[in-house]
Amino acid sequence: MHKWGDPATISNLLLATEEDVVAGGGVGVDRPHGSPAPTPTPAPAPTPAPPLLVVMADVLWMPDQHPALLKDLGVLFSSAPGGPSSASAIVASGLHTGRYVIDAFMRSARASGFCVQKLGEVRVGQAGVQAQDDGAFSLFEPGSEAEDVSEERRRLEETSPSERKRWVLVYTLTLANHCK
């Protein structure tokens, strides 16, 4: 409890520096005359903004909407709370959409300033994801644009709607100047 009429308290108030006031350290606190103000506690470090992750599933089937989708993604990525380098999208598209439609979107994405990385192709069955020895889920080198799909499977996809329904293609998108 301060004694406002006490000479030591008055002296401390008169000796308070601007630093004491700004840092909140020691104004009105009884301390020996001429002693330094206590070291202020540093402010906690700001919490970093979370990354932006957009999950897109089965949204590529309307090619006339690709430009609008890419424009919106660009705006979203550019205004991400953690900055553009913290933004990415995972794109999953069923092959029933058609490989040519998916490829067209990925070409447009690259041309629009996105880095496109294919994660793989997943064969889905009644029991969910099935591991296959034939590369049903395969990883591609970052930056690779190659479609590692056999001609035999391509022909099967073209002739068999039921085969196309068994596959999901998975990609990531980031802004091209922030490729990981």
Short mmCIF file of C-alpha atoms in Angstrom, two decimals:
data_model
loop_
_atom_site.label_atom_id
_atom_site.label_comp_id
_atom_site.label_asym_id
_atom_site.label_seq_id
_atom_site.Cartn_x
_atom_site.Cartn_y
_atom_site.Cartn_z
CA MET A 1 0.00 0.00 0.00
CA HIS A 2 1.39 3.35 -1.03
CA LYS A 3 1.65 6.18 1.38
CA TRP A 4 1.14 9.17 -0.88
CA GLY A 5 2.49 11.61 1.60
CA ASP A 6 5.64 9.51 2.19
CA PRO A 7 8.81 11.28 0.93
CA ALA A 8 10.20 8.03 -0.61
CA THR A 9 7.05 7.52 -2.71
CA ILE A 10 7.12 11.11 -3.92
CA SER A 11 10.80 10.75 -4.76
CA ASN A 12 10.13 7.58 -6.77
CA LEU A 13 7.37 9.33 -8.71
CA LEU A 14 9.66 12.25 -9.49
CA LEU A 15 12.50 9.92 -10.57
CA ALA A 16 10.27 7.87 -12.87
CA THR A 17 11.55 8.01 -16.41
CA GLU A 18 9.58 7.88 -19.61
CA GLU A 19 10.83 4.29 -19.98
CA ASP A 20 9.26 3.44 -16.62
CA VAL A 21 5.94 4.82 -17.77
CA VAL A 22 5.99 3.13 -21.20
CA ALA A 23 7.22 -0.21 -19.87
CA GLY A 24 4.93 -0.03 -16.87
CA GLY A 25 7.84 -0.69 -14.57
CA GLY A 26 8.12 0.96 -11.25
CA VAL A 27 6.04 4.12 -11.23
CA GLY A 28 4.84 4.56 -7.68
CA VAL A 29 6.70 1.48 -6.47
CA ASP A 30 8.74 1.97 -3.33
CA ARG A 31 12.41 1.41 -4.12
CA PRO A 32 15.59 2.89 -2.74
CA HIS A 33 16.43 6.35 -4.04
CA GLY A 34 18.51 6.17 -7.24
CA SER A 35 18.03 2.43 -7.80
CA PRO A 36 17.33 1.40 -11.38
CA ALA A 37 13.83 0.56 -12.50
CA PRO A 38 13.16 -3.14 -12.82
CA THR A 39 13.76 -4.67 -16.25
CA PRO A 40 10.46 -4.73 -18.11
CA THR A 41 9.09 -8.09 -19.14
CA PRO A 42 9.33 -8.42 -22.93
CA ALA A 43 6.08 -8.63 -24.82
CA PRO A 44 5.26 -12.13 -26.04
CA ALA A 45 6.19 -12.85 -29.65
CA PRO A 46 3.29 -12.45 -32.03
CA THR A 47 1.58 -15.68 -33.00
CA PRO A 48 2.30 -16.49 -36.64
CA ALA A 49 -0.69 -16.48 -38.94
CA PRO A 50 -1.94 -19.94 -39.85
CA PRO A 51 -1.35 -21.26 -43.36
CA LEU A 52 -4.19 -21.23 -45.85
CA LEU A 53 -5.21 -24.64 -47.18
CA VAL A 54 -7.96 -24.90 -49.76
CA VAL A 55 -9.39 -28.36 -50.37
CA MET A 56 -11.02 -28.78 -53.75
CA ALA A 57 -12.84 -32.00 -54.57
CA ASP A 58 -14.63 -32.75 -57.81
CA VAL A 59 -14.82 -29.11 -58.97
CA LEU A 60 -13.13 -29.38 -62.39
CA TRP A 61 -15.94 -30.89 -64.44
CA MET A 62 -17.06 -27.54 -65.90
CA PRO A 63 -14.17 -26.33 -68.08
CA ASP A 64 -15.85 -22.97 -68.78
CA GLN A 65 -15.51 -22.20 -65.04
CA HIS A 66 -11.76 -22.92 -64.87
CA PRO A 67 -10.70 -19.27 -65.49
CA ALA A 68 -12.98 -17.97 -62.70
CA LEU A 69 -11.82 -20.68 -60.30
CA LEU A 70 -8.15 -19.90 -60.98
CA LYS A 71 -8.75 -16.15 -60.61
CA ASP A 72 -10.47 -16.69 -57.24
CA LEU A 73 -7.67 -18.98 -56.06
CA GLY A 74 -5.10 -16.35 -57.03
CA VAL A 75 -6.92 -13.69 -54.99
CA LEU A 76 -7.32 -16.05 -52.03
CA PHE A 77 -3.65 -17.09 -52.10
CA SER A 78 -2.44 -13.50 -52.43
CA SER A 79 -4.46 -12.41 -49.40
CA ALA A 80 -3.68 -15.43 -47.19
CA PRO A 81 -3.21 -14.43 -43.51
CA GLY A 82 0.29 -15.93 -43.46
CA GLY A 83 1.20 -14.44 -46.83
CA PRO A 84 1.12 -15.98 -50.31
CA SER A 85 3.85 -18.51 -49.49
CA SER A 86 1.61 -20.06 -46.81
CA ALA A 87 -1.22 -20.79 -49.24
CA SER A 88 -1.83 -24.04 -51.05
CA ALA A 89 -4.66 -26.12 -52.43
CA ILE A 90 -5.18 -29.84 -52.61
CA VAL A 91 -7.16 -30.74 -55.72
CA ALA A 92 -8.80 -34.15 -55.95
CA SER A 93 -10.71 -34.96 -59.10
CA GLY A 94 -12.36 -38.15 -60.12
CA LEU A 95 -11.19 -39.46 -63.47
CA HIS A 96 -14.85 -39.74 -64.48
CA THR A 97 -14.49 -36.01 -65.18
CA GLY A 98 -12.14 -36.99 -68.00
CA ARG A 99 -8.36 -36.88 -68.05
CA TYR A 100 -8.43 -34.23 -70.79
CA VAL A 101 -10.54 -31.88 -68.62
CA ILE A 102 -8.23 -32.35 -65.62
CA ASP A 103 -5.12 -31.87 -67.80
CA ALA A 104 -6.65 -28.72 -69.32
CA PHE A 105 -7.23 -27.24 -65.85
CA MET A 106 -3.66 -28.02 -64.77
CA ARG A 107 -2.24 -26.44 -67.95
CA SER A 108 -4.37 -23.33 -67.33
CA ALA A 109 -3.21 -23.25 -63.69
CA ARG A 110 0.43 -23.29 -64.76
CA ALA A 111 -0.25 -20.57 -67.34
CA SER A 112 -1.99 -18.52 -64.62
CA GLY A 113 1.05 -18.52 -62.34
CA PHE A 114 0.48 -21.61 -60.21
CA CYS A 115 2.91 -24.36 -59.39
CA VAL A 116 1.17 -27.69 -60.04
CA GLN A 117 2.47 -30.85 -58.44
CA LYS A 118 0.82 -34.17 -59.05
CA LEU A 119 0.75 -36.29 -55.91
CA GLY A 120 -0.66 -39.38 -57.52
CA GLU A 121 -3.59 -41.38 -58.73
CA VAL A 122 -5.67 -43.31 -56.26
CA ARG A 123 -7.74 -46.34 -57.16
CA VAL A 124 -10.89 -46.35 -55.11
CA GLY A 125 -13.08 -49.40 -54.64
CA GLN A 126 -16.03 -50.40 -52.53
CA ALA A 127 -13.72 -50.79 -49.55
CA GLY A 128 -12.14 -47.36 -50.04
CA VAL A 129 -8.57 -46.75 -51.19
CA GLN A 130 -6.90 -49.88 -52.47
CA ALA A 131 -3.14 -50.32 -52.59
CA GLN A 132 -2.10 -51.70 -55.96
CA ASP A 133 1.18 -53.07 -57.23
CA ASP A 134 0.59 -51.39 -60.59
CA GLY A 135 1.16 -47.86 -59.26
CA ALA A 136 -2.44 -47.20 -58.23
CA PHE A 137 -1.08 -44.58 -55.89
CA SER A 138 2.19 -43.23 -57.11
CA LEU A 139 4.18 -40.17 -56.18
CA PHE A 140 5.66 -37.92 -58.85
CA GLU A 141 8.78 -35.83 -58.62
CA PRO A 142 8.06 -32.20 -57.61
CA GLY A 143 7.64 -30.10 -60.72
CA SER A 144 7.12 -33.13 -62.91
CA GLU A 145 4.39 -32.70 -65.48
CA ALA A 146 4.70 -36.23 -66.80
CA GLU A 147 1.67 -38.44 -66.61
CA ASP A 148 3.07 -41.81 -65.61
CA VAL A 149 0.13 -43.78 -67.00
CA SER A 150 0.46 -46.72 -69.37
CA GLU A 151 -1.09 -46.58 -72.82
CA GLU A 152 -3.05 -49.73 -71.93
CA ARG A 153 -4.67 -47.99 -68.97
CA ARG A 154 -5.40 -44.89 -71.04
CA ARG A 155 -7.22 -47.03 -73.61
CA LEU A 156 -9.16 -48.74 -70.82
CA GLU A 157 -10.13 -45.34 -69.37
CA GLU A 158 -11.37 -44.19 -72.76
CA THR A 159 -13.49 -47.27 -73.39
CA SER A 160 -14.71 -48.15 -69.90
CA PRO A 161 -16.73 -45.63 -67.88
CA SER A 162 -16.63 -48.01 -64.91
CA GLU A 163 -12.81 -47.95 -64.97
CA ARG A 164 -12.77 -44.14 -65.02
CA LYS A 165 -15.01 -44.08 -61.95
CA ARG A 166 -12.40 -46.05 -59.99
CA TRP A 167 -9.68 -43.39 -60.10
CA VAL A 168 -9.08 -40.08 -58.33
CA LEU A 169 -6.21 -37.81 -59.36
CA VAL A 170 -4.62 -35.71 -56.60
CA TYR A 171 -2.60 -32.51 -57.07
CA THR A 172 -1.31 -29.59 -55.04
CA LEU A 173 -1.34 -25.98 -56.21
CA THR A 174 0.76 -23.12 -54.88
CA LEU A 175 1.71 -19.81 -56.42
CA ALA A 176 4.55 -20.45 -58.89
CA ASN A 177 7.00 -18.15 -57.13
CA HIS A 178 6.38 -20.14 -53.92
CA CYS A 179 6.88 -23.70 -55.23
CA LYS A 180 7.95 -26.08 -52.52
#
